[in-house]
mmCIF file of C-alpha atoms in Angstrom:
data_model
loop_
_atom_site.group_PDB
_atom_site.id
_atom_site.type_symbol
_atom_site.label_atom_id
_atom_site.label_comp_id
_atom_site.label_asym_id
_atom_site.label_seq_id
_atom_site.Cartn_x
_atom_site.Cartn_y
_atom_site.Cartn_z
ATOM 1 C CA MET A 1 76.366 58.742 111.542
ATOM 2 C CA LYS A 2 78.695 57.659 114.357
ATOM 3 C CA GLY A 3 77.111 56.560 117.605
ATOM 4 C CA LEU A 4 73.880 55.484 115.943
ATOM 5 C CA VAL A 5 74.054 51.998 117.510
ATOM 6 C CA SER A 6 74.856 51.716 121.206
ATOM 7 C CA ARG A 7 74.391 47.955 121.743
ATOM 8 C CA ILE A 8 72.711 44.790 120.501
ATOM 9 C CA ASP A 9 69.380 44.618 122.296
ATOM 10 C CA THR A 10 67.955 41.254 121.231
ATOM 11 C CA VAL A 11 69.127 38.127 119.431
ATOM 12 C CA PHE A 12 66.356 35.966 117.918
ATOM 13 C CA VAL A 13 66.562 32.178 117.523
ATOM 14 C CA GLU A 14 63.764 30.251 115.799
ATOM 15 C CA VAL A 15 62.735 27.022 117.539
ATOM 16 C CA SER A 16 60.341 24.241 116.568
ATOM 17 C CA ASP A 17 58.995 23.515 120.079
ATOM 18 C CA LEU A 18 58.903 26.647 122.210
ATOM 19 C CA ASP A 19 58.040 24.935 125.511
ATOM 20 C CA TYR A 20 60.779 22.331 125.111
ATOM 21 C CA SER A 21 63.305 24.971 124.073
ATOM 22 C CA ILE A 22 62.431 27.170 127.064
ATOM 23 C CA LYS A 23 63.116 24.204 129.336
ATOM 24 C CA TRP A 24 66.352 23.320 127.500
ATOM 25 C CA TYR A 25 67.750 26.879 127.518
ATOM 26 C CA SER A 26 66.768 27.158 131.202
ATOM 27 C CA ASP A 27 68.015 23.745 132.381
ATOM 28 C CA ILE A 28 71.086 23.335 130.181
ATOM 29 C CA LEU A 29 72.313 26.921 129.811
ATOM 30 C CA GLY A 30 70.977 28.163 133.137
ATOM 31 C CA LEU A 31 69.135 31.109 131.593
ATOM 32 C CA THR A 32 66.251 32.739 133.439
ATOM 33 C CA LEU A 33 63.029 33.249 131.504
ATOM 34 C CA ARG A 34 61.965 36.893 131.520
ATOM 35 C CA TRP A 35 58.669 36.496 129.649
ATOM 36 C CA ASN A 36 56.754 34.092 127.366
ATOM 37 C CA ARG A 37 53.869 35.256 125.169
ATOM 38 C CA ASN A 38 52.466 35.076 121.658
ATOM 39 C CA GLY A 39 55.049 32.581 120.381
ATOM 40 C CA TYR A 40 58.058 34.441 121.793
ATOM 41 C CA ALA A 41 60.056 33.753 124.955
ATOM 42 C CA ALA A 42 62.816 36.057 126.182
ATOM 43 C CA PHE A 43 65.798 35.437 128.408
ATOM 44 C CA THR A 44 67.841 38.425 129.560
ATOM 45 C CA LEU A 45 71.610 38.239 129.841
ATOM 46 C CA ARG A 46 72.742 41.541 131.318
ATOM 47 C CA GLU A 47 71.812 44.112 128.672
ATOM 48 C CA THR A 48 71.040 41.733 125.786
ATOM 49 C CA SER A 49 67.977 39.535 125.394
ATOM 50 C CA LEU A 50 67.929 36.123 123.757
ATOM 51 C CA THR A 51 64.442 35.637 122.350
ATOM 52 C CA LEU A 52 63.178 32.261 121.178
ATOM 53 C CA VAL A 53 60.645 32.452 118.366
ATOM 54 C CA ASP A 54 58.175 29.598 117.826
ATOM 55 C CA SER A 55 58.448 28.663 114.146
ATOM 56 C CA PRO A 56 56.988 25.761 112.148
ATOM 57 C CA ASP A 57 59.830 25.911 109.607
ATOM 58 C CA VAL A 58 63.116 26.037 111.523
ATOM 59 C CA LYS A 59 66.302 26.000 109.492
ATOM 60 C CA PRO A 60 69.270 25.331 111.768
ATOM 61 C CA SER A 61 72.154 27.752 111.561
ATOM 62 C CA LYS A 62 75.395 26.352 110.135
ATOM 63 C CA HIS A 63 77.566 28.905 111.910
ATOM 64 C CA SER A 64 77.194 30.324 115.374
ATOM 65 C CA PRO A 65 75.491 33.724 115.090
ATOM 66 C CA PHE A 66 76.848 34.668 118.522
ATOM 67 C CA ASN A 67 78.923 33.335 121.410
ATOM 68 C CA PHE A 68 77.998 33.038 125.046
ATOM 69 C CA PHE A 69 80.859 34.326 127.215
ATOM 70 C CA THR A 70 82.038 32.285 130.191
ATOM 71 C CA THR A 71 84.845 32.608 132.707
ATOM 72 C CA ASN A 72 85.321 28.812 132.909
ATOM 73 C CA ILE A 73 85.031 27.189 129.516
ATOM 74 C CA ASP A 74 86.318 23.816 130.744
ATOM 75 C CA ASP A 75 83.484 23.429 133.276
ATOM 76 C CA VAL A 76 80.862 24.577 130.752
ATOM 77 C CA HIS A 77 82.155 22.140 128.128
ATOM 78 C CA LYS A 78 82.193 19.256 130.617
ATOM 79 C CA PHE A 79 78.638 20.051 131.771
ATOM 80 C CA LEU A 80 77.281 20.131 128.206
ATOM 81 C CA VAL A 81 79.005 16.855 127.302
ATOM 82 C CA GLU A 82 77.666 15.205 130.467
ATOM 83 C CA ASN A 83 74.165 16.356 129.478
ATOM 84 C CA GLN A 84 74.425 14.780 126.011
ATOM 85 C CA VAL A 85 74.607 18.118 124.170
ATOM 86 C CA GLU A 86 76.322 17.754 120.790
ATOM 87 C CA THR A 87 79.558 19.621 121.461
ATOM 88 C CA GLU A 88 82.795 20.290 119.554
ATOM 89 C CA GLU A 89 86.195 20.177 121.213
ATOM 90 C CA ILE A 90 87.555 23.361 122.781
ATOM 91 C CA GLY A 91 89.734 25.349 120.397
ATOM 92 C CA ASN A 92 92.703 27.033 122.042
ATOM 93 C CA TYR A 93 94.017 30.170 120.343
ATOM 94 C CA PRO A 94 96.551 32.766 121.537
ATOM 95 C CA ASP A 95 93.925 35.162 122.924
ATOM 96 C CA ILE A 96 90.675 33.163 123.081
ATOM 97 C CA ARG A 97 89.280 29.688 123.778
ATOM 98 C CA THR A 98 86.071 28.651 122.028
ATOM 99 C CA PHE A 99 83.805 25.751 121.168
ATOM 100 C CA ASP A 100 80.553 25.261 119.301
ATOM 101 C CA PHE A 101 77.555 23.209 120.393
ATOM 102 C CA LYS A 102 74.034 22.559 119.100
ATOM 103 C CA ASP A 103 70.663 23.362 120.614
ATOM 104 C CA PRO A 104 67.676 20.972 120.243
ATOM 105 C CA ASP A 105 66.878 22.359 116.764
ATOM 106 C CA GLY A 106 70.447 21.890 115.558
ATOM 107 C CA HIS A 107 71.414 25.571 115.695
ATOM 108 C CA VAL A 108 75.164 25.976 116.045
ATOM 109 C CA LEU A 109 75.887 28.183 119.069
ATOM 110 C CA GLY A 110 79.182 28.952 120.733
ATOM 111 C CA PHE A 111 80.960 29.623 123.993
ATOM 112 C CA CYS A 112 84.093 31.683 124.351
ATOM 113 C CA GLN A 113 86.497 32.626 127.115
ATOM 114 C CA PHE A 114 89.185 35.302 127.087
ATOM 115 C CA ASP A 115 90.856 37.671 129.518
ATOM 116 C CA GLU A 116 88.708 40.761 130.031
#
């Protein structure tokens, strides 16, 4: 059935220390906490939520399950490096620039920039 899915509502990331991860995602990525209850904490980015899930058995992702979009990838990369975030070099491709980085649990996450 076409049109069944209209958007991605929520992305879930398991974390080993919810309070620390809330602080890290807030301080390092500049996300604003929407709510925190029952082992879940949600940040809203326009129409999609990023929800951290408190988990005793976190298995870090080996590939970024999603990218954060930015309009200035150079400044974002510099900021993460300056804040001792494990960060790959920026990849420059014909129509997109990207790099991966790791959160406190070792999840590989990404940033991308392209002309909209």
